[in-house]
Every structure is written in C-alpha cells, then in structure tokens.
mmCIF file with all atom_site columns, C-alpha atoms in Angstrom:
data_model
loop_
_atom_site.group_PDB
_atom_site.id
_atom_site.type_symbol
_atom_site.label_atom_id
_atom_site.label_alt_id
_atom_site.label_comp_id
_atom_site.label_asym_id
_atom_site.label_entity_id
_atom_site.label_seq_id
_atom_site.pdbx_PDB_ins_code
_atom_site.Cartn_x
_atom_site.Cartn_y
_atom_site.Cartn_z
_atom_site.occupancy
_atom_site.B_iso_or_equiv
_atom_site.pdbx_formal_charge
_atom_site.auth_seq_id
_atom_site.auth_comp_id
_atom_site.auth_asym_id
_atom_site.auth_atom_id
_atom_site.pdbx_PDB_model_num
ATOM 1   C CA . GLU X 1 1   ? -98.004  23.195 82.433  1.00 82.00 ? 1   GLU X CA 1
ATOM 2   C CA . SER X 1 2   ? -97.525  22.457 86.124  1.00 90.00 ? 2   SER X CA 1
ATOM 3   C CA . VAL X 1 3   ? -98.164  24.188 89.417  1.00 93.00 ? 3   VAL X CA 1
ATOM 4   C CA . LEU X 1 4   ? -94.419  24.771 89.864  1.00 90.00 ? 4   LEU X CA 1
ATOM 5   C CA . ALA X 1 5   ? -94.323  27.548 87.269  1.00 91.00 ? 5   ALA X CA 1
ATOM 6   C CA . GLN X 1 6   ? -97.376  29.445 88.548  1.00 95.00 ? 6   GLN X CA 1
ATOM 7   C CA . ASP X 1 7   ? -97.413  32.800 90.321  1.00 97.00 ? 7   ASP X CA 1
ATOM 8   C CA . ASN X 1 8   ? -100.814 31.943 91.847  1.00 98.00 ? 8   ASN X CA 1
ATOM 9   C CA . MET X 1 9   ? -100.696 28.232 92.546  1.00 97.00 ? 9   MET X CA 1
ATOM 10  C CA . ASN X 1 10  ? -104.101 28.042 94.211  1.00 98.00 ? 10  ASN X CA 1
ATOM 11  C CA . ALA X 1 11  ? -105.871 29.704 91.285  1.00 98.00 ? 11  ALA X CA 1
ATOM 12  C CA . PHE X 1 12  ? -104.079 27.338 88.915  1.00 97.00 ? 12  PHE X CA 1
ATOM 13  C CA . VAL X 1 13  ? -105.116 24.128 90.694  1.00 97.00 ? 13  VAL X CA 1
ATOM 14  C CA . LEU X 1 14  ? -108.691 25.324 91.210  1.00 97.00 ? 14  LEU X CA 1
ATOM 15  C CA . GLN X 1 15  ? -109.179 25.825 87.468  1.00 97.00 ? 15  GLN X CA 1
ATOM 16  C CA . MET X 1 16  ? -107.661 22.475 86.439  1.00 94.00 ? 16  MET X CA 1
ATOM 17  C CA . LYS X 1 17  ? -109.831 19.854 84.761  1.00 92.00 ? 17  LYS X CA 1
ATOM 18  C CA . LEU X 1 18  ? -109.632 16.191 85.716  1.00 87.00 ? 18  LEU X CA 1
ATOM 19  C CA . ASP X 1 19  ? -107.559 14.186 83.254  1.00 86.00 ? 19  ASP X CA 1
ATOM 20  C CA . THR X 1 20  ? -108.588 10.771 84.661  1.00 87.00 ? 20  THR X CA 1
ATOM 21  C CA . LEU X 1 21  ? -111.358 9.429  86.840  1.00 88.00 ? 21  LEU X CA 1
ATOM 22  C CA . PRO X 1 22  ? -110.448 9.548  90.551  1.00 83.00 ? 22  PRO X CA 1
ATOM 23  C CA . GLY X 1 23  ? -109.140 6.189  91.742  1.00 85.00 ? 23  GLY X CA 1
ATOM 24  C CA . SER X 1 24  ? -108.566 4.820  88.236  1.00 91.00 ? 24  SER X CA 1
ATOM 25  C CA . THR X 1 25  ? -104.790 5.269  88.065  1.00 92.00 ? 25  THR X CA 1
ATOM 26  C CA . PHE X 1 26  ? -101.819 6.588  90.041  1.00 91.00 ? 26  PHE X CA 1
ATOM 27  C CA . SER X 1 27  ? -99.888  9.658  89.041  1.00 89.00 ? 27  SER X CA 1
ATOM 28  C CA . TYR X 1 28  ? -97.819  11.633 91.526  1.00 87.00 ? 28  TYR X CA 1
ATOM 29  C CA . SER X 1 29  ? -99.330  15.099 91.568  1.00 90.00 ? 29  SER X CA 1
ATOM 30  C CA . ASN X 1 30  ? -97.970  18.278 93.115  1.00 93.00 ? 30  ASN X CA 1
ATOM 31  C CA . GLU X 1 31  ? -101.220 19.863 91.953  1.00 95.00 ? 31  GLU X CA 1
ATOM 32  C CA . GLY X 1 32  ? -103.265 17.367 93.982  1.00 93.00 ? 32  GLY X CA 1
ATOM 33  C CA . VAL X 1 33  ? -101.288 18.116 97.136  1.00 94.00 ? 33  VAL X CA 1
ATOM 34  C CA . GLN X 1 34  ? -101.649 21.876 96.581  1.00 97.00 ? 34  GLN X CA 1
ATOM 35  C CA . LEU X 1 35  ? -105.403 21.311 96.256  1.00 96.00 ? 35  LEU X CA 1
ATOM 36  C CA . LEU X 1 36  ? -105.300 19.350 99.520  1.00 95.00 ? 36  LEU X CA 1
ATOM 37  C CA . GLY X 1 37  ? -103.755 22.467 101.085 1.00 97.00 ? 37  GLY X CA 1
ATOM 38  C CA . ILE X 1 38  ? -106.711 24.572 99.914  1.00 98.00 ? 38  ILE X CA 1
ATOM 39  C CA . LEU X 1 39  ? -109.096 22.033 101.473 1.00 97.00 ? 39  LEU X CA 1
ATOM 40  C CA . ILE X 1 40  ? -107.138 22.179 104.749 1.00 97.00 ? 40  ILE X CA 1
ATOM 41  C CA . GLU X 1 41  ? -107.383 25.968 104.730 1.00 98.00 ? 41  GLU X CA 1
ATOM 42  C CA . ARG X 1 42  ? -111.124 25.877 104.164 1.00 98.00 ? 42  ARG X CA 1
ATOM 43  C CA . VAL X 1 43  ? -111.699 23.326 106.940 1.00 97.00 ? 43  VAL X CA 1
ATOM 44  C CA . CYS X 1 44  ? -109.423 25.136 109.425 1.00 96.00 ? 44  CYS X CA 1
ATOM 45  C CA . GLY X 1 45  ? -110.530 28.654 108.472 1.00 98.00 ? 45  GLY X CA 1
ATOM 46  C CA . LYS X 1 46  ? -106.923 29.875 108.358 1.00 98.00 ? 46  LYS X CA 1
ATOM 47  C CA . THR X 1 47  ? -103.855 29.637 106.138 1.00 97.00 ? 47  THR X CA 1
ATOM 48  C CA . ALA X 1 48  ? -102.209 26.257 105.701 1.00 97.00 ? 48  ALA X CA 1
ATOM 49  C CA . ASN X 1 49  ? -99.084  27.543 107.449 1.00 97.00 ? 49  ASN X CA 1
ATOM 50  C CA . ALA X 1 50  ? -101.134 28.770 110.436 1.00 97.00 ? 50  ALA X CA 1
ATOM 51  C CA . CYS X 1 51  ? -103.038 25.469 110.582 1.00 97.00 ? 51  CYS X CA 1
ATOM 52  C CA . PHE X 1 52  ? -99.860  23.368 110.304 1.00 96.00 ? 52  PHE X CA 1
ATOM 53  C CA . ASN X 1 53  ? -98.180  25.536 112.923 1.00 97.00 ? 53  ASN X CA 1
ATOM 54  C CA . GLU X 1 54  ? -101.086 25.162 115.347 1.00 97.00 ? 54  GLU X CA 1
ATOM 55  C CA . LYS X 1 55  ? -101.771 21.463 114.798 1.00 96.00 ? 55  LYS X CA 1
ATOM 56  C CA . LEU X 1 56  ? -98.327  20.073 113.979 1.00 96.00 ? 56  LEU X CA 1
ATOM 57  C CA . PHE X 1 57  ? -95.287  22.356 114.067 1.00 97.00 ? 57  PHE X CA 1
ATOM 58  C CA . ALA X 1 58  ? -95.827  24.016 117.487 1.00 97.00 ? 58  ALA X CA 1
ATOM 59  C CA . PRO X 1 59  ? -96.938  20.811 119.285 1.00 97.00 ? 59  PRO X CA 1
ATOM 60  C CA . LEU X 1 60  ? -93.779  19.112 117.938 1.00 97.00 ? 60  LEU X CA 1
ATOM 61  C CA . ASP X 1 61  ? -91.537  22.030 119.003 1.00 97.00 ? 61  ASP X CA 1
ATOM 62  C CA . MET X 1 62  ? -90.722  22.637 115.315 1.00 96.00 ? 62  MET X CA 1
ATOM 63  C CA . ASP X 1 63  ? -90.009  26.348 115.738 1.00 94.00 ? 63  ASP X CA 1
ATOM 64  C CA . SER X 1 64  ? -87.861  26.658 112.597 1.00 94.00 ? 64  SER X CA 1
ATOM 65  C CA . THR X 1 65  ? -90.372  25.312 110.066 1.00 93.00 ? 65  THR X CA 1
ATOM 66  C CA . ARG X 1 66  ? -92.490  27.406 107.689 1.00 94.00 ? 66  ARG X CA 1
ATOM 67  C CA . LEU X 1 67  ? -94.242  26.875 104.395 1.00 94.00 ? 67  LEU X CA 1
ATOM 68  C CA . PHE X 1 68  ? -93.036  28.959 101.464 1.00 93.00 ? 68  PHE X CA 1
ATOM 69  C CA . LYS X 1 69  ? -95.449  31.274 99.700  1.00 96.00 ? 69  LYS X CA 1
ATOM 70  C CA . ASP X 1 70  ? -96.021  31.690 95.978  1.00 96.00 ? 70  ASP X CA 1
ATOM 71  C CA . LYS X 1 71  ? -95.907  35.146 94.372  1.00 97.00 ? 71  LYS X CA 1
ATOM 72  C CA . ALA X 1 72  ? -99.630  35.633 95.077  1.00 98.00 ? 72  ALA X CA 1
ATOM 73  C CA . GLY X 1 73  ? -99.099  34.949 98.790  1.00 97.00 ? 73  GLY X CA 1
ATOM 74  C CA . ASN X 1 74  ? -100.564 31.423 98.898  1.00 97.00 ? 74  ASN X CA 1
ATOM 75  C CA . ASP X 1 75  ? -98.912  28.848 101.126 1.00 97.00 ? 75  ASP X CA 1
ATOM 76  C CA . VAL X 1 76  ? -97.117  26.219 99.045  1.00 96.00 ? 76  VAL X CA 1
ATOM 77  C CA . VAL X 1 77  ? -98.222  22.870 100.451 1.00 95.00 ? 77  VAL X CA 1
ATOM 78  C CA . TYR X 1 78  ? -96.883  20.375 97.885  1.00 92.00 ? 78  TYR X CA 1
ATOM 79  C CA . GLY X 1 79  ? -93.230  21.115 98.730  1.00 86.00 ? 79  GLY X CA 1
ATOM 80  C CA . GLY X 1 80  ? -90.646  23.732 99.494  1.00 75.00 ? 80  GLY X CA 1
ATOM 81  C CA . CYS X 1 81  ? -91.073  23.769 103.247 1.00 86.00 ? 81  CYS X CA 1
ATOM 82  C CA . GLN X 1 82  ? -88.303  25.653 105.026 1.00 88.00 ? 82  GLN X CA 1
ATOM 83  C CA . THR X 1 83  ? -87.072  23.567 107.938 1.00 89.00 ? 83  THR X CA 1
ATOM 84  C CA . THR X 1 84  ? -84.014  22.297 109.792 1.00 90.00 ? 84  THR X CA 1
ATOM 85  C CA . LEU X 1 85  ? -82.627  18.796 110.270 1.00 91.00 ? 85  LEU X CA 1
ATOM 86  C CA . GLU X 1 86  ? -83.827  18.856 113.852 1.00 94.00 ? 86  GLU X CA 1
ATOM 87  C CA . ASP X 1 87  ? -87.376  19.826 112.876 1.00 94.00 ? 87  ASP X CA 1
ATOM 88  C CA . ALA X 1 88  ? -87.518  17.273 110.053 1.00 92.00 ? 88  ALA X CA 1
ATOM 89  C CA . ALA X 1 89  ? -86.430  14.609 112.548 1.00 94.00 ? 89  ALA X CA 1
ATOM 90  C CA . GLN X 1 90  ? -89.448  15.514 114.684 1.00 96.00 ? 90  GLN X CA 1
ATOM 91  C CA . ILE X 1 91  ? -91.733  14.218 111.918 1.00 95.00 ? 91  ILE X CA 1
ATOM 92  C CA . GLY X 1 92  ? -89.811  10.937 111.903 1.00 95.00 ? 92  GLY X CA 1
ATOM 93  C CA . LEU X 1 93  ? -90.040  10.781 115.689 1.00 96.00 ? 93  LEU X CA 1
ATOM 94  C CA . LEU X 1 94  ? -93.788  11.449 115.590 1.00 97.00 ? 94  LEU X CA 1
ATOM 95  C CA . VAL X 1 95  ? -94.234  8.613  113.107 1.00 96.00 ? 95  VAL X CA 1
ATOM 96  C CA . SER X 1 96  ? -92.027  6.229  115.098 1.00 96.00 ? 96  SER X CA 1
ATOM 97  C CA . LYS X 1 97  ? -94.078  6.908  118.245 1.00 97.00 ? 97  LYS X CA 1
ATOM 98  C CA . LYS X 1 98  ? -97.412  6.258  116.472 1.00 96.00 ? 98  LYS X CA 1
ATOM 99  C CA . GLY X 1 99  ? -98.423  9.929  116.501 1.00 97.00 ? 99  GLY X CA 1
ATOM 100 C CA . LYS X 1 100 ? -97.352  10.734 120.061 1.00 97.00 ? 100 LYS X CA 1
ATOM 101 C CA . TYR X 1 101 ? -94.934  13.407 121.178 1.00 96.00 ? 101 TYR X CA 1
ATOM 102 C CA . LYS X 1 102 ? -94.115  14.047 124.835 1.00 94.00 ? 102 LYS X CA 1
ATOM 103 C CA . ASP X 1 103 ? -97.066  11.861 125.902 1.00 93.00 ? 103 ASP X CA 1
ATOM 104 C CA . ARG X 1 104 ? -99.489  13.910 123.776 1.00 96.00 ? 104 ARG X CA 1
ATOM 105 C CA . GLN X 1 105 ? -101.307 12.291 120.840 1.00 98.00 ? 105 GLN X CA 1
ATOM 106 C CA . ILE X 1 106 ? -100.726 14.764 117.971 1.00 97.00 ? 106 ILE X CA 1
ATOM 107 C CA . VAL X 1 107 ? -101.895 12.469 115.143 1.00 96.00 ? 107 VAL X CA 1
ATOM 108 C CA . SER X 1 108 ? -103.983 9.346  115.680 1.00 97.00 ? 108 SER X CA 1
ATOM 109 C CA . ALA X 1 109 ? -102.082 6.056  115.749 1.00 97.00 ? 109 ALA X CA 1
ATOM 110 C CA . GLN X 1 110 ? -104.635 4.661  113.306 1.00 98.00 ? 110 GLN X CA 1
ATOM 111 C CA . TRP X 1 111 ? -103.865 7.432  110.795 1.00 96.00 ? 111 TRP X CA 1
ATOM 112 C CA . ILE X 1 112 ? -100.132 6.724  111.111 1.00 96.00 ? 112 ILE X CA 1
ATOM 113 C CA . ASP X 1 113 ? -100.751 3.015  110.437 1.00 95.00 ? 113 ASP X CA 1
ATOM 114 C CA . ASP X 1 114 ? -103.134 3.765  107.564 1.00 97.00 ? 114 ASP X CA 1
ATOM 115 C CA . SER X 1 115 ? -100.657 6.188  105.991 1.00 95.00 ? 115 SER X CA 1
ATOM 116 C CA . PHE X 1 116 ? -98.234  3.277  105.465 1.00 94.00 ? 116 PHE X CA 1
ATOM 117 C CA . ILE X 1 117 ? -100.750 1.159  103.550 1.00 95.00 ? 117 ILE X CA 1
ATOM 118 C CA . ALA X 1 118 ? -99.990  1.098  99.852  1.00 94.00 ? 118 ALA X CA 1
ATOM 119 C CA . SER X 1 119 ? -102.451 2.689  97.477  1.00 92.00 ? 119 SER X CA 1
ATOM 120 C CA . PRO X 1 120 ? -104.440 0.144  95.441  1.00 92.00 ? 120 PRO X CA 1
ATOM 121 C CA . LYS X 1 121 ? -103.002 1.795  92.302  1.00 93.00 ? 121 LYS X CA 1
ATOM 122 C CA . ALA X 1 122 ? -99.392  2.199  93.511  1.00 92.00 ? 122 ALA X CA 1
ATOM 123 C CA . SER X 1 123 ? -97.706  -0.365 95.752  1.00 92.00 ? 123 SER X CA 1
ATOM 124 C CA . PHE X 1 124 ? -94.951  2.171  96.497  1.00 92.00 ? 124 PHE X CA 1
ATOM 125 C CA . TYR X 1 125 ? -97.098  5.037  97.802  1.00 93.00 ? 125 TYR X CA 1
ATOM 126 C CA . GLY X 1 126 ? -99.233  5.666  100.902 1.00 93.00 ? 126 GLY X CA 1
ATOM 127 C CA . TYR X 1 127 ? -100.604 8.922  102.335 1.00 92.00 ? 127 TYR X CA 1
ATOM 128 C CA . LEU X 1 128 ? -97.823  11.176 100.988 1.00 91.00 ? 128 LEU X CA 1
ATOM 129 C CA . TRP X 1 129 ? -95.214  8.571  101.983 1.00 92.00 ? 129 TRP X CA 1
ATOM 130 C CA . TRP X 1 130 ? -93.031  6.626  99.556  1.00 91.00 ? 130 TRP X CA 1
ATOM 131 C CA . LEU X 1 131 ? -93.081  2.974  100.597 1.00 93.00 ? 131 LEU X CA 1
ATOM 132 C CA . ASP X 1 132 ? -90.310  0.475  99.945  1.00 90.00 ? 132 ASP X CA 1
ATOM 133 C CA . PRO X 1 133 ? -91.075  -3.058 101.128 1.00 86.00 ? 133 PRO X CA 1
ATOM 134 C CA . ASN X 1 134 ? -87.614  -4.245 100.021 1.00 84.00 ? 134 ASN X CA 1
ATOM 135 C CA . SER X 1 135 ? -85.929  -2.037 102.600 1.00 85.00 ? 135 SER X CA 1
ATOM 136 C CA . ASN X 1 136 ? -88.949  -1.966 104.945 1.00 88.00 ? 136 ASN X CA 1
ATOM 137 C CA . SER X 1 137 ? -88.971  1.805  104.976 1.00 90.00 ? 137 SER X CA 1
ATOM 138 C CA . VAL X 1 138 ? -91.279  4.768  104.519 1.00 92.00 ? 138 VAL X CA 1
ATOM 139 C CA . ALA X 1 139 ? -89.905  8.044  103.243 1.00 90.00 ? 139 ALA X CA 1
ATOM 140 C CA . ALA X 1 140 ? -90.766  11.654 102.653 1.00 89.00 ? 140 ALA X CA 1
ATOM 141 C CA . MET X 1 141 ? -88.423  12.810 99.917  1.00 82.00 ? 141 MET X CA 1
ATOM 142 C CA . GLY X 1 142 ? -88.001  16.279 98.501  1.00 76.00 ? 142 GLY X CA 1
ATOM 143 C CA . ASP X 1 143 ? -86.911  17.207 95.029  1.00 68.00 ? 143 ASP X CA 1
ATOM 144 C CA . PHE X 1 144 ? -83.723  18.957 96.136  1.00 66.00 ? 144 PHE X CA 1
ATOM 145 C CA . GLY X 1 145 ? -82.176  16.253 98.293  1.00 70.00 ? 145 GLY X CA 1
ATOM 146 C CA . GLN X 1 146 ? -84.021  16.502 101.591 1.00 79.00 ? 146 GLN X CA 1
ATOM 147 C CA . MET X 1 147 ? -85.512  13.339 103.036 1.00 85.00 ? 147 MET X CA 1
ATOM 148 C CA . THR X 1 148 ? -86.898  11.810 106.191 1.00 91.00 ? 148 THR X CA 1
ATOM 149 C CA . ILE X 1 149 ? -86.857  8.009  106.145 1.00 91.00 ? 149 ILE X CA 1
ATOM 150 C CA . TYR X 1 150 ? -88.229  5.738  108.836 1.00 94.00 ? 150 TYR X CA 1
ATOM 151 C CA . PHE X 1 151 ? -87.276  2.069  109.153 1.00 92.00 ? 151 PHE X CA 1
ATOM 152 C CA . PRO X 1 152 ? -89.973  0.724  111.537 1.00 92.00 ? 152 PRO X CA 1
ATOM 153 C CA . ASP X 1 153 ? -88.370  -2.644 112.325 1.00 90.00 ? 153 ASP X CA 1
ATOM 154 C CA . LEU X 1 154 ? -85.071  -0.941 113.201 1.00 90.00 ? 154 LEU X CA 1
ATOM 155 C CA . ASP X 1 155 ? -86.762  1.997  114.977 1.00 90.00 ? 155 ASP X CA 1
ATOM 156 C CA . LEU X 1 156 ? -84.402  4.142  112.912 1.00 91.00 ? 156 LEU X CA 1
ATOM 157 C CA . ILE X 1 157 ? -85.018  7.626  111.571 1.00 93.00 ? 157 ILE X CA 1
ATOM 158 C CA . PHE X 1 158 ? -82.701  8.915  108.857 1.00 91.00 ? 158 PHE X CA 1
ATOM 159 C CA . VAL X 1 159 ? -82.831  12.613 107.946 1.00 92.00 ? 159 VAL X CA 1
ATOM 160 C CA . ARG X 1 160 ? -80.886  14.276 105.174 1.00 86.00 ? 160 ARG X CA 1
ATOM 161 C CA . GLN X 1 161 ? -80.827  17.839 103.929 1.00 80.00 ? 161 GLN X CA 1
ATOM 162 C CA . GLN X 1 162 ? -78.910  18.834 100.855 1.00 70.00 ? 162 GLN X CA 1
ATOM 163 C CA . SER X 1 163 ? -79.462  21.289 98.095  1.00 63.00 ? 163 SER X CA 1
ATOM 164 C CA . CYS X 1 164 ? -79.107  19.544 94.752  1.00 56.00 ? 164 CYS X CA 1
ATOM 165 C CA . ASN X 1 165 ? -79.300  20.929 91.265  1.00 56.00 ? 165 ASN X CA 1
ATOM 166 C CA . ASN X 1 166 ? -82.225  18.902 89.966  1.00 53.00 ? 166 ASN X CA 1
ATOM 167 C CA . ARG X 1 167 ? -81.787  19.847 86.317  1.00 57.00 ? 167 ARG X CA 1
ATOM 168 C CA . ASP X 1 168 ? -79.639  16.804 85.536  1.00 58.00 ? 168 ASP X CA 1
ATOM 169 C CA . ARG X 1 169 ? -81.458  13.912 87.208  1.00 52.00 ? 169 ARG X CA 1
ATOM 170 C CA . THR X 1 170 ? -78.889  11.373 85.989  1.00 55.00 ? 170 THR X CA 1
ATOM 171 C CA . LYS X 1 171 ? -76.252  12.941 88.236  1.00 52.00 ? 171 LYS X CA 1
ATOM 172 C CA . ASN X 1 172 ? -78.147  14.425 91.151  1.00 48.00 ? 172 ASN X CA 1
ATOM 173 C CA . LEU X 1 173 ? -81.171  12.374 92.142  1.00 49.00 ? 173 LEU X CA 1
ATOM 174 C CA . ASN X 1 174 ? -80.237  8.766  91.400  1.00 53.00 ? 174 ASN X CA 1
ATOM 175 C CA . TRP X 1 175 ? -79.478  8.202  95.096  1.00 53.00 ? 175 TRP X CA 1
ATOM 176 C CA . MET X 1 176 ? -83.179  8.671  95.961  1.00 60.00 ? 176 MET X CA 1
ATOM 177 C CA . GLY X 1 177 ? -84.162  5.203  94.732  1.00 68.00 ? 177 GLY X CA 1
ATOM 178 C CA . PRO X 1 178 ? -84.328  1.687  96.127  1.00 71.00 ? 178 PRO X CA 1
ATOM 179 C CA . ASP X 1 179 ? -80.562  1.119  95.881  1.00 76.00 ? 179 ASP X CA 1
ATOM 180 C CA . PHE X 1 180 ? -79.965  3.994  98.297  1.00 76.00 ? 180 PHE X CA 1
ATOM 181 C CA . LEU X 1 181 ? -82.510  2.581  100.749 1.00 77.00 ? 181 LEU X CA 1
ATOM 182 C CA . LYS X 1 182 ? -80.933  -0.899 100.544 1.00 78.00 ? 182 LYS X CA 1
ATOM 183 C CA . LEU X 1 183 ? -77.510  0.638  101.168 1.00 79.00 ? 183 LEU X CA 1
ATOM 184 C CA . LEU X 1 184 ? -78.753  2.483  104.266 1.00 78.00 ? 184 LEU X CA 1
ATOM 185 C CA . ARG X 1 185 ? -80.322  -0.690 105.590 1.00 78.00 ? 185 ARG X CA 1
ATOM 186 C CA . SER X 1 186 ? -77.192  -2.756 104.939 1.00 81.00 ? 186 SER X CA 1
ATOM 187 C CA . ILE X 1 187 ? -75.020  -0.226 106.790 1.00 82.00 ? 187 ILE X CA 1
ATOM 188 C CA . VAL X 1 188 ? -77.287  -0.383 109.838 1.00 77.00 ? 188 VAL X CA 1
ATOM 189 C CA . ASN X 1 189 ? -77.500  -4.179 109.701 1.00 74.00 ? 189 ASN X CA 1
ATOM 190 C CA . GLU X 1 190 ? -73.684  -4.445 109.606 1.00 71.00 ? 190 GLU X CA 1
ATOM 191 C CA . GLY X 1 191 ? -73.273  -2.024 112.511 1.00 61.00 ? 191 GLY X CA 1
#
C-alpha cells in the first residue's frame, strides 16, 4: 500500500512503521516527502500550501502554482503540484542564481549547494533532486512528464510539461533517464 491510493494521506504516513533504520539504505519515498510536508506545516503553523506560497511561490512571482489536496483536504507535498512552465522555470532560475531572485535571497546559497551533494546511500540523489554526474545536471522530475533540469556548467535551465499515461512505463517514461539527459547536453554542446 502506498500514499498515492489514500484519501487521507497525512493520516496514512503518520501511522506507518519504519521498515529500515534511518540512514541505512536508500529508497525513494513519496511517503517520506509527505511526512516532510507535515513537519513543515507544524513548524510554520499553517498549511504547506500557505507556507510554500509565503516563503517560495509569492517571492518568486509564481502566481499560478498550488499544491493539490487529497480527499481529506491535506496538501499533497510529494507531488502533483499544479503549475505552469513559467512558474516551474522560476525554480530553475532560483537554483541557478544560488537562491537569489531579484536581488533577494529566498533560499540560502549554502542550502542550494548542499542540495546537490549526493546522499551517502544514493549517488544519484540529493535533497529532492535527481543528480546525474554524466550529464552534469540536477533535475526535479514528475511522474507524468513534467521536469525542471538545471545544467550548472552551461547555466541552462530546461523545463518540460507533458501529461503522460504512466501505466505503461516501457512506452511513456523511458525518456526520463540518463540517455535523455545526455541527448539534451549533446544538443546544447552542438549548438
């Protein structure tokens, strides 16, 4: 059972038992990110959407971005954000400028740098970023075809939005791997 099929995602993740010791292995976890959202809400004293809007979306002029809600009314933090290409590009821009936007430090430069350091248990993952040293890129990739990829050495931000049917992964999501990133890089290098 996963968080994706739950009407009340927060209740589901709060009742989960640990299946491994923290820090002992890597396993991508939507449940862990949803739990992170609950922690953010408790620290901020408001909903995740309100906190993200105040601290990130509004300062970045991302006026078309909202978190979805589950059937119980909880903000879905692990994925499913409603946004536009322009707003998604703002995240790439923020990262490329070391956390600054319009001369205002939104996120610390140190946190941006730290977020690109590979996990000790997964050389391909940082703080919610997929890392690919072969293409020298960091990427936020969604399950339905949306992605924001930053190539630091090229100072290039690539944003894609597409709605894919993710039921047949052999046909729809194979472009999300290292071959796709190498292809993007080769196109830019040839240009």
